Coordinates of C-alpha atoms in Angstrom, one line a residue:
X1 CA -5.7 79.9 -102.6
X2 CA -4.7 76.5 -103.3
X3 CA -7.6 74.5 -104.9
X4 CA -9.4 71.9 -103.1
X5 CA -8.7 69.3 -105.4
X6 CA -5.0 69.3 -104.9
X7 CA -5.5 67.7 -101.3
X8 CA -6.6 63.9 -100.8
X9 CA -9.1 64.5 -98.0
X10 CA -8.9 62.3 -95.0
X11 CA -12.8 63.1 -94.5
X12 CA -15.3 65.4 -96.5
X13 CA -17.9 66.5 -93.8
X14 CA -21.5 67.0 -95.5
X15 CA -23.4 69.6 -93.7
X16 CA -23.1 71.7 -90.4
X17 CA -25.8 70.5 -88.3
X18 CA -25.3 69.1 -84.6
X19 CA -24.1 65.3 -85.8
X20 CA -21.7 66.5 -88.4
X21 CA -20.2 69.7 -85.7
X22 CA -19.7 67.2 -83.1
X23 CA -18.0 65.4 -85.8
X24 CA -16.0 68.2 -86.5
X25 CA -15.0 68.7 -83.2
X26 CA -13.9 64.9 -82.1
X27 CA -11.9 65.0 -85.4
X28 CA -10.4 68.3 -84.4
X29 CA -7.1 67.3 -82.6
X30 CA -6.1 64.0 -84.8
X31 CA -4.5 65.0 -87.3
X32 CA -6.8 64.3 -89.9
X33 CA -7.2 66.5 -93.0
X34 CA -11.0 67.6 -93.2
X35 CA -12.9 69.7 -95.4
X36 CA -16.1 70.3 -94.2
X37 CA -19.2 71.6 -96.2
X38 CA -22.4 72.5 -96.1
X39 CA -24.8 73.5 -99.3
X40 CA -26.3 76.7 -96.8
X41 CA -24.8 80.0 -97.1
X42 CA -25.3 79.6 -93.1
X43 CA -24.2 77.1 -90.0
X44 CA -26.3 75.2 -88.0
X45 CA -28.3 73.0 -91.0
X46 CA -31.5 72.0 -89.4
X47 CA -30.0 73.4 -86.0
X48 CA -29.6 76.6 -87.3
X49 CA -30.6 80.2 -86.1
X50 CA -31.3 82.8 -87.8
X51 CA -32.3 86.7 -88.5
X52 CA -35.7 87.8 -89.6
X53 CA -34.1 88.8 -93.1
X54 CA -32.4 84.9 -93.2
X55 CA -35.5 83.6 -91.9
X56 CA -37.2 85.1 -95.4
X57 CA -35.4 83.3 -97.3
X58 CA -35.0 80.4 -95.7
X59 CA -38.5 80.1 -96.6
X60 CA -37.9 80.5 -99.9
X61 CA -35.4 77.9 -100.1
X62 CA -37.3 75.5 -97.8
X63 CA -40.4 75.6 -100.4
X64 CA -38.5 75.1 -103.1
X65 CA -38.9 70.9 -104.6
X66 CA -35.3 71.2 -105.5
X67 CA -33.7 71.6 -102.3
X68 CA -33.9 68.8 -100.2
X69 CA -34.7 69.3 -96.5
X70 CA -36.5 68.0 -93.8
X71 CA -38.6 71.6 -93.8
X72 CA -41.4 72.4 -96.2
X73 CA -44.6 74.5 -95.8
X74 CA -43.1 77.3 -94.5
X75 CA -44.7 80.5 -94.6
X76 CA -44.4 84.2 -92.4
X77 CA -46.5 86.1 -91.0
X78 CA -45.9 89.7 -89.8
X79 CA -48.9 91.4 -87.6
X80 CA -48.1 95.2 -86.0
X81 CA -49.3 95.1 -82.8
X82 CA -52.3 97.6 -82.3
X83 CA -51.5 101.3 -81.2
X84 CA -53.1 100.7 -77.7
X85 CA -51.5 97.6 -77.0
X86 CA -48.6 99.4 -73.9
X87 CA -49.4 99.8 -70.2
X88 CA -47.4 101.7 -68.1
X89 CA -46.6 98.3 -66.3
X90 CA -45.7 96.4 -68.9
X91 CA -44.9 98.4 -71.9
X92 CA -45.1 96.6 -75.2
X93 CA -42.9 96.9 -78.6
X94 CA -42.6 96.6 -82.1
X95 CA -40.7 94.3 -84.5
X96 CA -37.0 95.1 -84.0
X97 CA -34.5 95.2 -86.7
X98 CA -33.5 92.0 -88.7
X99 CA -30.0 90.9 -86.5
X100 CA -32.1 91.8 -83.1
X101 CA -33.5 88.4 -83.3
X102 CA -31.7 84.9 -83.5
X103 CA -34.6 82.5 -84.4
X104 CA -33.4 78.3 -83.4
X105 CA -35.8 76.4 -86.3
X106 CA -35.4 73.3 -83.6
X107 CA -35.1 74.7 -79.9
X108 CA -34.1 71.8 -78.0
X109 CA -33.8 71.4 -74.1
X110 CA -30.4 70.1 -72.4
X111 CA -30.8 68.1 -69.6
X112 CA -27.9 68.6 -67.0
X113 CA -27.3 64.9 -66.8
X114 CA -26.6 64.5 -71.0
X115 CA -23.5 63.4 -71.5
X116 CA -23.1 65.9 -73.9
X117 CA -22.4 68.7 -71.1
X118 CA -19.1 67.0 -70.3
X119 CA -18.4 66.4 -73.5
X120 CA -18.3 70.5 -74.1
X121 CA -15.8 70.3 -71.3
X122 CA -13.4 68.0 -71.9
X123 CA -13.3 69.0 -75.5
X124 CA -12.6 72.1 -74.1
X125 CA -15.3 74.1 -76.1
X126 CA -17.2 75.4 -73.3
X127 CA -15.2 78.6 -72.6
X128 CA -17.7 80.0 -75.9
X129 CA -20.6 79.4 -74.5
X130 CA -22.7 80.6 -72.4
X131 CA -25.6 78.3 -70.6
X132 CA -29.2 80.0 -69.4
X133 CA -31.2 78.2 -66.9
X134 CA -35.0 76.4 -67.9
X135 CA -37.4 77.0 -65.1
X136 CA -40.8 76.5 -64.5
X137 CA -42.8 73.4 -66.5
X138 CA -46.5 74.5 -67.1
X139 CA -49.9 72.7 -68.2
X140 CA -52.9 74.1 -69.3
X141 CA -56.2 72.6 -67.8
X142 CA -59.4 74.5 -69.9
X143 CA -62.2 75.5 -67.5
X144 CA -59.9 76.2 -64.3
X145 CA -58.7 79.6 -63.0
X146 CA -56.1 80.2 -60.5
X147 CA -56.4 84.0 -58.9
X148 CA -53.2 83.5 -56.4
X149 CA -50.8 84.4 -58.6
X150 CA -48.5 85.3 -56.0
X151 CA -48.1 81.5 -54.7
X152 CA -46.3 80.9 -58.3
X153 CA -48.2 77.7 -58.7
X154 CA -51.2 79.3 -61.3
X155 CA -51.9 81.5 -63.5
X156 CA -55.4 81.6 -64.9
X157 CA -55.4 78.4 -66.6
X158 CA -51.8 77.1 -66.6
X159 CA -50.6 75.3 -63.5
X160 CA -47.3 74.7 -62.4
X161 CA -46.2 71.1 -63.0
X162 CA -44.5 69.9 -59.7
X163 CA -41.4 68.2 -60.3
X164 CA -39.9 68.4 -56.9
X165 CA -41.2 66.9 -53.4
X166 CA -41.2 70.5 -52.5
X167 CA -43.6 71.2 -55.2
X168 CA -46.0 68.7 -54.4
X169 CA -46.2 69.5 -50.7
X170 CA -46.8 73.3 -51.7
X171 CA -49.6 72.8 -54.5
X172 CA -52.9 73.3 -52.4
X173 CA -54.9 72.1 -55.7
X174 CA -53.4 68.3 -55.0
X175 CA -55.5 67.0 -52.2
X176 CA -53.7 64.6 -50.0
X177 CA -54.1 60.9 -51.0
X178 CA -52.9 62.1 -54.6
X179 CA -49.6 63.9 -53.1
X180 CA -48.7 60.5 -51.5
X181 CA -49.7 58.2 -54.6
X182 CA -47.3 61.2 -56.7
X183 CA -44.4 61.1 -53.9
X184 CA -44.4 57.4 -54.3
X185 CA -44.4 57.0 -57.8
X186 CA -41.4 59.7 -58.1
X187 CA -39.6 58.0 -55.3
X188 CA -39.1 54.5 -57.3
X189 CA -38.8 56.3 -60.7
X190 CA -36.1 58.5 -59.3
X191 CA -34.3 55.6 -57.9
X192 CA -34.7 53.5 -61.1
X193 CA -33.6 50.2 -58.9
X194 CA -37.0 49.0 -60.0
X195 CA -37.0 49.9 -63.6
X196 CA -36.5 46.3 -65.1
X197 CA -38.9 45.0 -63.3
X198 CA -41.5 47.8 -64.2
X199 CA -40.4 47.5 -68.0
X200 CA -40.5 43.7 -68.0
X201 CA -43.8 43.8 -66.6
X202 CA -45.4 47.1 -68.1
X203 CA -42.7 48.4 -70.7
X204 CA -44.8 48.0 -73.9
X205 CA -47.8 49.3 -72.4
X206 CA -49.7 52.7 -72.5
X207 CA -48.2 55.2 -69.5
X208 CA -51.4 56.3 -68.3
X209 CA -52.4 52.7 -68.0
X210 CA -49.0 51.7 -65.6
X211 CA -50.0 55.0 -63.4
X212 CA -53.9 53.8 -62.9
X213 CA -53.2 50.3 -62.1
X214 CA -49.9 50.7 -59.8
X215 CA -50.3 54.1 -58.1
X216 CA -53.7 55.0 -58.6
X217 CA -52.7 57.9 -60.0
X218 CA -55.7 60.4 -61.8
X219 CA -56.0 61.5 -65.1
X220 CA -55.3 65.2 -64.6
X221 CA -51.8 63.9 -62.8
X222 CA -51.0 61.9 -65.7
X223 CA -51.2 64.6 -68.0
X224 CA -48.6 66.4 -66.1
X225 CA -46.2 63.5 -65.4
X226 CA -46.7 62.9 -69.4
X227 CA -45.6 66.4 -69.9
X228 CA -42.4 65.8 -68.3
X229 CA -41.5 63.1 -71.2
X230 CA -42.4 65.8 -73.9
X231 CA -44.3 63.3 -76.0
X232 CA -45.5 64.2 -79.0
X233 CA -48.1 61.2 -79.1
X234 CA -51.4 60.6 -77.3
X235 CA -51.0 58.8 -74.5
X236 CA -52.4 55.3 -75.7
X237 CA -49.4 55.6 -77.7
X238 CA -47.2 56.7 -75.3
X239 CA -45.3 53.4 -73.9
X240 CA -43.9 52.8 -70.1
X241 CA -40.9 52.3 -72.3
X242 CA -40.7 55.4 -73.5
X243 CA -41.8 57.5 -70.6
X244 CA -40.5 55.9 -67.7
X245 CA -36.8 56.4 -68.5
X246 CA -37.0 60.3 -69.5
X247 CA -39.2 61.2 -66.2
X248 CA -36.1 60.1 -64.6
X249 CA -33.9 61.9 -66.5
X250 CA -36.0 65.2 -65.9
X251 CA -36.4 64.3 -61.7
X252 CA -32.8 63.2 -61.3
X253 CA -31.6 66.7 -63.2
X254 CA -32.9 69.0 -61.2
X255 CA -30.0 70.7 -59.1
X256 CA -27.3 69.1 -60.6
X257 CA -25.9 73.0 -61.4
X258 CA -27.9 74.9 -59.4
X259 CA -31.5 74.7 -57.4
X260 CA -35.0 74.7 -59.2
X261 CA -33.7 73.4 -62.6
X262 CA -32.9 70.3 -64.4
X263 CA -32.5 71.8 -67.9
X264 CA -30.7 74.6 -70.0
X265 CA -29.9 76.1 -73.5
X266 CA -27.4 77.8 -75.0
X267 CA -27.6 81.7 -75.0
X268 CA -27.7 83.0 -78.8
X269 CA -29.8 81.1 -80.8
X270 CA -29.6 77.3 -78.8
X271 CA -27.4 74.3 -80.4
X272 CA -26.8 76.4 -83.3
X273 CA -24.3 78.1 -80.7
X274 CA -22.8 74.4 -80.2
X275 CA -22.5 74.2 -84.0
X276 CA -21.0 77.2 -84.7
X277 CA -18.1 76.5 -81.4
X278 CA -17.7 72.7 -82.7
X279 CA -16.9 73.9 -86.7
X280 CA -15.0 76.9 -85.1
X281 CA -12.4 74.4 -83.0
X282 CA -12.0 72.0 -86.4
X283 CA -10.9 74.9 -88.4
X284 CA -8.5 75.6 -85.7
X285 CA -7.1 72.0 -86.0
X286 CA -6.6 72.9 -89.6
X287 CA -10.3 71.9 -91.0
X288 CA -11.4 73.6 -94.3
X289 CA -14.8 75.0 -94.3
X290 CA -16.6 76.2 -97.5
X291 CA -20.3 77.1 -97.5
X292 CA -22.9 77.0 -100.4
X293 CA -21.0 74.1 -101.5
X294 CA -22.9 70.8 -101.4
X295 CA -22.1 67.4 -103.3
X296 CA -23.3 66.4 -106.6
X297 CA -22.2 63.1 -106.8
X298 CA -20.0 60.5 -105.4
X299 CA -18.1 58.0 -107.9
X300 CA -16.4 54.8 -107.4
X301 CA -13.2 54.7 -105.3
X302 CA -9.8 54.8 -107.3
X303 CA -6.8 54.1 -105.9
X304 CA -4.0 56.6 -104.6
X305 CA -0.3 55.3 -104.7
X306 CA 1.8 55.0 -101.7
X307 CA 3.0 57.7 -99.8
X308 CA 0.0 60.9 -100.2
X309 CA -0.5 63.5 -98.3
X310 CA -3.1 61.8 -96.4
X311 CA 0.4 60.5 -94.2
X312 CA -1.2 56.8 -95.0
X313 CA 1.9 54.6 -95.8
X314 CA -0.1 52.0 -97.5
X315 CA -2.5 52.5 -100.9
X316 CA -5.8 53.6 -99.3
X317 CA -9.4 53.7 -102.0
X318 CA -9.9 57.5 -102.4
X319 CA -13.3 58.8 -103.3
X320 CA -13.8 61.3 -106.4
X321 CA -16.6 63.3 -105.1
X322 CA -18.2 66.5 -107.5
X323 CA -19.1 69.5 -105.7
X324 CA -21.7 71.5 -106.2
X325 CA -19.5 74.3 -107.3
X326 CA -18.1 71.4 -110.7
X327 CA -14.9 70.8 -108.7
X328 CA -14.0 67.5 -107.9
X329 CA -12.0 66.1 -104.7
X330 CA -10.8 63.0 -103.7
X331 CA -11.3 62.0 -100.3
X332 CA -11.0 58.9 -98.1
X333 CA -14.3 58.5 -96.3
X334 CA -17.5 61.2 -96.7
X335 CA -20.2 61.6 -93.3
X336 CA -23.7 63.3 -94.0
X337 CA -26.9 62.7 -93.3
X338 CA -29.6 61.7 -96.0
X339 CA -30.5 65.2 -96.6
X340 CA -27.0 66.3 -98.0
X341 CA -25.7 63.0 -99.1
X342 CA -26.4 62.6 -103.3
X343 CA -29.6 60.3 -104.2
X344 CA -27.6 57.5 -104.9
X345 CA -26.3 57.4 -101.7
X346 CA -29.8 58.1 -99.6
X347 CA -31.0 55.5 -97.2
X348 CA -35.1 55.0 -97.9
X349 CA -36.4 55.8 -94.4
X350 CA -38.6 53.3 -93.0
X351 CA -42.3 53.8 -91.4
X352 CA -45.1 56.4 -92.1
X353 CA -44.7 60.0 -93.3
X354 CA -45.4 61.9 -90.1
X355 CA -44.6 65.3 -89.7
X356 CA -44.1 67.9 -87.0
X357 CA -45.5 71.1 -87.2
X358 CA -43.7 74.0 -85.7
X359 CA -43.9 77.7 -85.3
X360 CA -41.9 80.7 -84.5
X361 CA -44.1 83.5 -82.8
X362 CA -42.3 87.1 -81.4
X363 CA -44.5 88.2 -78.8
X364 CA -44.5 92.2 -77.5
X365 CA -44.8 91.5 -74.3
X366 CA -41.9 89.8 -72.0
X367 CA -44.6 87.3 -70.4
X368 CA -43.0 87.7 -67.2
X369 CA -45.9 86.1 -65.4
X370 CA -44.1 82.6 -66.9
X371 CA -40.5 83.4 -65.3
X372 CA -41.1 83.2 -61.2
X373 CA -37.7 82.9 -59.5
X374 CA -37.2 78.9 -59.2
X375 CA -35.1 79.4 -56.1
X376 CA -34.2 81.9 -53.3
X377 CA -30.2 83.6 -54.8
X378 CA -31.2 82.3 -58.1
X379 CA -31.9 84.3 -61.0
X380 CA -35.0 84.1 -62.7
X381 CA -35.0 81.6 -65.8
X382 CA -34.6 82.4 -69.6
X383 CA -36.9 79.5 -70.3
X384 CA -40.2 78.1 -69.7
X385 CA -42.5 75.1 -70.8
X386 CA -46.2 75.1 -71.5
X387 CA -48.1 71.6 -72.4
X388 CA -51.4 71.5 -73.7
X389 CA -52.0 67.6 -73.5
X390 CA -54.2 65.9 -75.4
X391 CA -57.9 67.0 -74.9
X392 CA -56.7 70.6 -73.8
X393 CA -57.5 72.6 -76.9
X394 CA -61.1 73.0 -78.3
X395 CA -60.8 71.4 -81.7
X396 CA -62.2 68.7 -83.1
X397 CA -59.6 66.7 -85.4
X398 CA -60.6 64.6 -88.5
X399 CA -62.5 61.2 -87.7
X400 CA -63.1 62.8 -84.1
X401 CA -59.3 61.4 -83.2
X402 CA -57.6 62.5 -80.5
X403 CA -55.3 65.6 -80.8
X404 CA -51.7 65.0 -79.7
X405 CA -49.9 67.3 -77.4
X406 CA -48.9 70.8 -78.1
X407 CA -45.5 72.3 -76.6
X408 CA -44.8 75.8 -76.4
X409 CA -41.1 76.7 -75.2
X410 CA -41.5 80.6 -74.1
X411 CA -37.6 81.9 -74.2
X412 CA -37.2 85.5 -72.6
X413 CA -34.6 88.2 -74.1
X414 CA -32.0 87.2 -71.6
X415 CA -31.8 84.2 -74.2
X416 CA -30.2 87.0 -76.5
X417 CA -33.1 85.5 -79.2
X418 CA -35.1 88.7 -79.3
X419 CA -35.1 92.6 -78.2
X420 CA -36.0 93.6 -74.2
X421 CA -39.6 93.4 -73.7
X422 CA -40.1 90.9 -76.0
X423 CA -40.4 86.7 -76.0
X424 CA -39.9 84.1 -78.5
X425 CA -42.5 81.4 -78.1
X426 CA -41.6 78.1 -80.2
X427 CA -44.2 75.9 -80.4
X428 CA -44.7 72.2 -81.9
X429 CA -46.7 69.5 -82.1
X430 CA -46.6 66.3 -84.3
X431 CA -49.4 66.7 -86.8
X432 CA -49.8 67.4 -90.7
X433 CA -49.5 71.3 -91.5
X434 CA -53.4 71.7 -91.5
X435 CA -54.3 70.2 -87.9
X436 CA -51.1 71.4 -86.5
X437 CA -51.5 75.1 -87.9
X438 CA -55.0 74.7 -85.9
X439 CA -53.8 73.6 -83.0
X440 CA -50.5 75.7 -82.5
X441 CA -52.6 79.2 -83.2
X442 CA -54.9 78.2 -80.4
X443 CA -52.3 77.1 -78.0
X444 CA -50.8 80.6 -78.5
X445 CA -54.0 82.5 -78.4
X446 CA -54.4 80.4 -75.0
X447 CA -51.1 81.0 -73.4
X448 CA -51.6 84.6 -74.1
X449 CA -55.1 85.0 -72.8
X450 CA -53.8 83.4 -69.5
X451 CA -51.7 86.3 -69.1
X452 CA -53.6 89.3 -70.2
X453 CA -53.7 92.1 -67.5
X454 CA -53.7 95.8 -68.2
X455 CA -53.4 94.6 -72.1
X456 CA -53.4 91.9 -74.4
X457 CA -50.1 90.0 -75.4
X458 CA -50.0 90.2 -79.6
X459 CA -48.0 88.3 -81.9
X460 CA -45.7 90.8 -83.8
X461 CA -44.2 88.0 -86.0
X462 CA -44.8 84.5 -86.6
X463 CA -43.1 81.8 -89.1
X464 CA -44.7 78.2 -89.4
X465 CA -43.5 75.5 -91.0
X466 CA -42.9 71.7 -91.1
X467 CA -40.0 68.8 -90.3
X468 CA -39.8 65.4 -91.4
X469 CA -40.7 63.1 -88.4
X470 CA -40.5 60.0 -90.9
X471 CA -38.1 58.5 -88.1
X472 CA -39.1 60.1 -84.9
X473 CA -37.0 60.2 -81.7
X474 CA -35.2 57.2 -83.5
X475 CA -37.3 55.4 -81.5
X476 CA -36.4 51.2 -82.4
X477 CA -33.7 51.7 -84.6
X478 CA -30.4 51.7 -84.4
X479 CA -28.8 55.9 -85.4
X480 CA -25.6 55.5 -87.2
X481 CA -25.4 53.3 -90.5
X482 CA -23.4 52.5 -93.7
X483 CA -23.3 52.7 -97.2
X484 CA -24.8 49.7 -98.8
X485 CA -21.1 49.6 -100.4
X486 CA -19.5 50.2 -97.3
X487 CA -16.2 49.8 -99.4
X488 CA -17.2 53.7 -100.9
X489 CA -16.4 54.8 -97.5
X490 CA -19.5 56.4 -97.1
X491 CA -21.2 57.0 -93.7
X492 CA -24.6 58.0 -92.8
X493 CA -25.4 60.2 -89.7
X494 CA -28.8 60.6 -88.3
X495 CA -31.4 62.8 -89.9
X496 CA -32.3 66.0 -88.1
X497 CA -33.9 65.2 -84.4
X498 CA -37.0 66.4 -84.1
X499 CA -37.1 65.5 -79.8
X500 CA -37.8 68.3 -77.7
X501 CA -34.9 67.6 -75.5
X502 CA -31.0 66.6 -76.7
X503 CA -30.9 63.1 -77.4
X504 CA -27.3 61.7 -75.7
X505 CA -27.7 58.8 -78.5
X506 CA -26.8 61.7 -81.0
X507 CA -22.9 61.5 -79.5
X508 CA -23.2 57.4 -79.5
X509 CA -23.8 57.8 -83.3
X510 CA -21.1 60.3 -83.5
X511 CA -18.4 58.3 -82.0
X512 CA -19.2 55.8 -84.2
X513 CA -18.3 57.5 -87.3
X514 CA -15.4 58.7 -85.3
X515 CA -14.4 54.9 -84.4
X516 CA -14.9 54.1 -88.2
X517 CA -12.8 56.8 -89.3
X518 CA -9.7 56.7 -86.6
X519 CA -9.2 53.5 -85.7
X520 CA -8.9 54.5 -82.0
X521 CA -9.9 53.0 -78.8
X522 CA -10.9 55.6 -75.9
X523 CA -10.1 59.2 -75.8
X524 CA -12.9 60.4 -77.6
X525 CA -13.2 64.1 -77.2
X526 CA -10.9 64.2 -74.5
X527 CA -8.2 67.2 -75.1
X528 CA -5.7 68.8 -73.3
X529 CA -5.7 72.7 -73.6
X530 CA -3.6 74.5 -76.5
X531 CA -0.1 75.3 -75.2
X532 CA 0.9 77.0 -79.0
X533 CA -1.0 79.1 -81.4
X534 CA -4.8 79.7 -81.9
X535 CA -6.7 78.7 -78.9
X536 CA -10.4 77.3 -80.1
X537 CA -11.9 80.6 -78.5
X538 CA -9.6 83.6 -81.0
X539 CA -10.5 82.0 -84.6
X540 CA -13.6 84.4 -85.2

C-alpha cells in the first residue's frame, strides 16, 4: 500500500462524528483527495454505537486523563434480573450476547421537518437506511394514578402529552376552559405569523411566564408544553426564545410522513447509522479512511511547487501534519473539532463547566405499555419519550435548588438496539455526575414502577457517564470557526451536540467548511445517481 505521505491531501478529516461524516459526504463527489481519520478503533466519535464488549472499554478509554473526550465518569453496572422476574404475559430475559445490542452514547430525535432528511436524499445516502417512527410523548405527574389504560392517555403516573387537537379534545383529565386556552396557544404557535411579535415582546423571558400572562395557561400544562422543547433547564431559565420556535417544530412535524408522529431515528444504533452511510459514500468517491490514527501535531504551512497531485495549477501552502502513528502528511486544509484537533490548535470554550449526565439502562421487559398504536394502519412506534419536569422526582438538590428536567428515551427491539423482549431506556439530564446519578436512577425506578403488572421491570445492565455541556445547544454563538491563523488552513467544527433532538444548524456549520474548502456556490449535497462503478450502497 502506498504510504500516506506520498499524497498532498486536499483535506485531512479529524474524527468520524456527525459534523465531520456529513463532511465527508458533501466532499464525496468533488473530486477532492481526502483522508479521513479518527483516533477510535470505531465510527461514530461521540455519535457512536456500540456492543456491550466495546462499551467496556470505551469506559476504559473515556476515564483515562490522556484521552481527550467530551465523556468522563463513566462506569457499568451489570444486575441479573431475579429468578422470578417472567410472567406468562410478558416473559422477561437475560443479558444477551455482546453484538445483540447496539448502544447510541447520544440518542438523538429527528424531526421530519430537519433539513437534514432531504439532505439524506439528495445526497443519495438514504437507500442504507432504514427510519423507525417516535410515538407517544409522556410526563410523569407524582401523586396521580390513571386506571384506564385502555384509553392510551395514562398509565399509573405518566400521562400522555397531547400534541395534536385530537389529543386535547380526547384527554378527559383537561377540563374545558384549559382545552380552549391549549387549542389557542397551539393555533398561533403552529402558524408562527405571530412569532416576531411574541419574541419582540416576550423573547428573553421565562416560558412559563409568557403562558400565564397571555393564555392563562396552568402550571401542570406548562410542564408538558416545556417537555415538547426537551429543555434541559428549569423553566426560569427556559426563555420564550428558546421554546417558542422548537414547539413549532414538534406541532408542525407531526404527519409530515405518516399520522401520529413528528419524529424518527435511524434503526441500528441512531446517527451513528448516518455516520457510518456518510464515511461509507466518501470512500466510494475515493476518500481514505484509517482508524486509531489521530493527529499529533500540526506545523507551519510550506509551500508545494506548481503542478501537484492536488490538480491545483498554482503553488497552494500545504500543511505538514504528524499522525499519531509518527507519519507525517502534507495536506491543504485540516477540519476537526476541539476534541481531535492538537492543543495548539484548541479553541478555549467559553461559559461555565456544565455537564450532562447520561445513562444507558437494558431493561427485561419490552415495556409495551409505552408503545400504543399512534394511528389506525400504523404500526406501533420504536420510540417513546418520558419527561420528569422539574419538581417531579423526590429529591432534594444542594442549596434546596430546583432540579432540572430528566428525559428518558425508551427505544423497543424493533430499533435493532437490543434482543426481543427487551428495551433500551436512555436517559439524561443536565447536572454534575452526583445529582444527575440521583436523579436518573429514580426516574428509571419510576418509569418502571408505573408499569409493573404481573412482575416487576429490572435493569439487566446499565452504563452512566458524563458529556461536556460547556457550550450547550450552541445556544448564542455562532457553530463553525477558524484557526486564529486562518492562513494554517485549519477549521474548527462544532463540539459534540448534547440537544435531545438533531440540530439543522449542525449542516449550516457543515456547509461552511464545505464553502471554505470548495470554492463553490450552490449544489451542496446535491448528486445525481452513479451511472459507473461502486454505487454508495456495495462498498461494505
Amino acid at each position: 500500500m502506498e504510504s500516506l505521505g506520498a499524497t498532498p491531501w486536499d483535506v485531512l478529516l479529524v474524527g468520524t462524528g456527525l459534523p465531520q461524516s456529513l463532511l465527508a459526504l458533501a466532499l464525496s463527489r468533488t473530486g477532492k483527495k481526502v483522508l479521513h481519520v479518527d483516533k477510535n478503533d470505531y465510527y461514530g466519535g461521540a455519535e457512536a454505537a456500540l456492543s456491550l464488549q466495546e462499551a467496556k472499554a470505551w469506559v476504559e478509554t473515556a476515564n483515562s486523563p490522556s484521552y481527550l473526550s467530551p465523556f468522563r465518569d463513566a462506569r457499568i453496572a451489570r444486575v441479573e434480573a431475579s429468578s422470578d422476574s417472567s410472567s406468562p404475559n410478558e416473559p422477561r430475559t437475560k443479558l444477551g450476547f455482546s453484538r445483540a445490542y447496539s448502544l447510541s452514547l447520544s440518542p438523538q430525535l429527528i424531526y421530519t421537518r430537519s433539513r437534514l432528511l432531504p439532505t439524506l436524499v439528495t445526497s443519495k445516502v438514504y437507500r442504507q437506511l432504514e427510519f423507525l417512527a417516535v410515538g407517544s410523548w409522556w410526563i410523569y405527574t407524582p401523586g396521580s394514578s390513571v386506571t384506564d389504560v385502555a384509553s392510551g392517555y395514562g398509565i399509573g403516573g405518566l400521562r400522555k402529552i397531547p400534541g395534536r387537537r385530537e389529543d386535547v379534545f380526547a384527554d378527559s383529565s383537561i377540563d374545558l376552559r384549559s382545552k380552549r386556552s391549549l387549542m389557542k396557544f397551539l393555533k398561533v404557535t403552529a402558524d408562527f405569523e405571530d412569532h416576531d411579535r411574541i419574541l419582540q415582546d416576550w423573547g428573553n423571558k421565562p416560558f412559563p411566564e409568557f403562558l400565564s400572562s397571555e393564555y392563562g395557561i396552568a402550571p401542570a400544562l406548562q410542564s408538558a408544553l416545556l417537555a415538547l422543547t426537551l429543555t434541559p433547564d428549569v423553566p426560569v431559565q427556559t426563555t420564550t426564545r428558546y421554546a417558542l420556535p422548537r414547539i413549532h417544530r414538534h406541532l408542525t412535524s407531526i404527519g409530515v410522513f405518516g399520522p401520529g408522529f413528528g419524529s424518527v431515528i435511524p434503526k441500528w444504533g441512531g446517527t451513528s447509522e448516518i455516520t457510518q452511510v456518510a464515511c461509507r459514500a466518501c470512500a466510494v468517491g475515493g476518500g481514505v479512511y484509517v482508524l486509531k490514527t489521530g493527529i499529533e501535531q500540526i506545523l507551519q504551512p510550506s509551500h508545494a511547487l506548481a503542478g501537484t497531485e492536488t490538480g491545483n495549477d498554482d503553488a497552494v501552502d500545504l500543511l505538514t501534519v504528524t499522525l499519531g502513528r509518527e507519519e507525517s502528511i502534507q495536506a491543504r486544509r485540516i477540519v476537526g473539532s476541539n476534541y481531535d484537533l492538537p492543543l495548539s490548535h484548541q479553541e478555549k470554550e467559553p461559559g461555565s463547566h456544565e455537564q450532562l449526565t447520561r445513562t444507558i439502562s437494558i431493561i427485561n421487559s419490552p415495556l409495551l405499555g409505552l408503545f400504543p398504536n399512534v394511528a389506525d394502519g400504523v404500526p406501533p412506534p420504536a420510540v417513546s419519550v418520558v419527561a420528569f419536569p422539574t419538581g417531579s422526582i423526590d429529591y432534594t438538590p444542594p442549596l434546596h435548588a430546583e432540579t432540572p428536567p430528566v428525559y428518558l428515551f425508551i427505544h423497543s427491539s424493533e430499533t435493532g438496539e437490543c434482543p426481543t423482549n427487551q428495551c433500551v431506556v436512555y436517559g439524561s439530564v443536565k447536572a454534575q455526575v452526583e445529582q444527575g446519578s440521583v436523579l436518573l436512577d429514580l426516574a428509571i425506578r419510576y418509569l418502571l414502577a408505573q408499569l409493573s403488572q404481573d412482575a416487576k421491570p429490572e435493569v439487566l445492565w446499565s452504563l452512566r457517564y458524563t458529556q461536556d455541556a460547556s457550550s450547550f445547544d450552541h445556544r448564542n454563538q455562532e457553530i463553525i470557526t477558524q484557526s486564529p491563523d486562518e492562513s494554517a488552513g485549519v477549521l474548527r467544527l462544532s463540539n459534540p451536540s448534547t440537544d435531545l433532538a438533531f440540530d439543522d444548524r449542525i449542516l449550516d456549520d457543515v456547509k461552511g467548511a464545505w464553502d471554505l474548502i470548495t470554492d463553490q456556490a450552490g449544489d451542496f449535497m446535491q448528486f445525481e445517481d452513479r451511472e459507473l462503478g461502486a454505487s454508495d450502497d456495495e462498498l461494505s
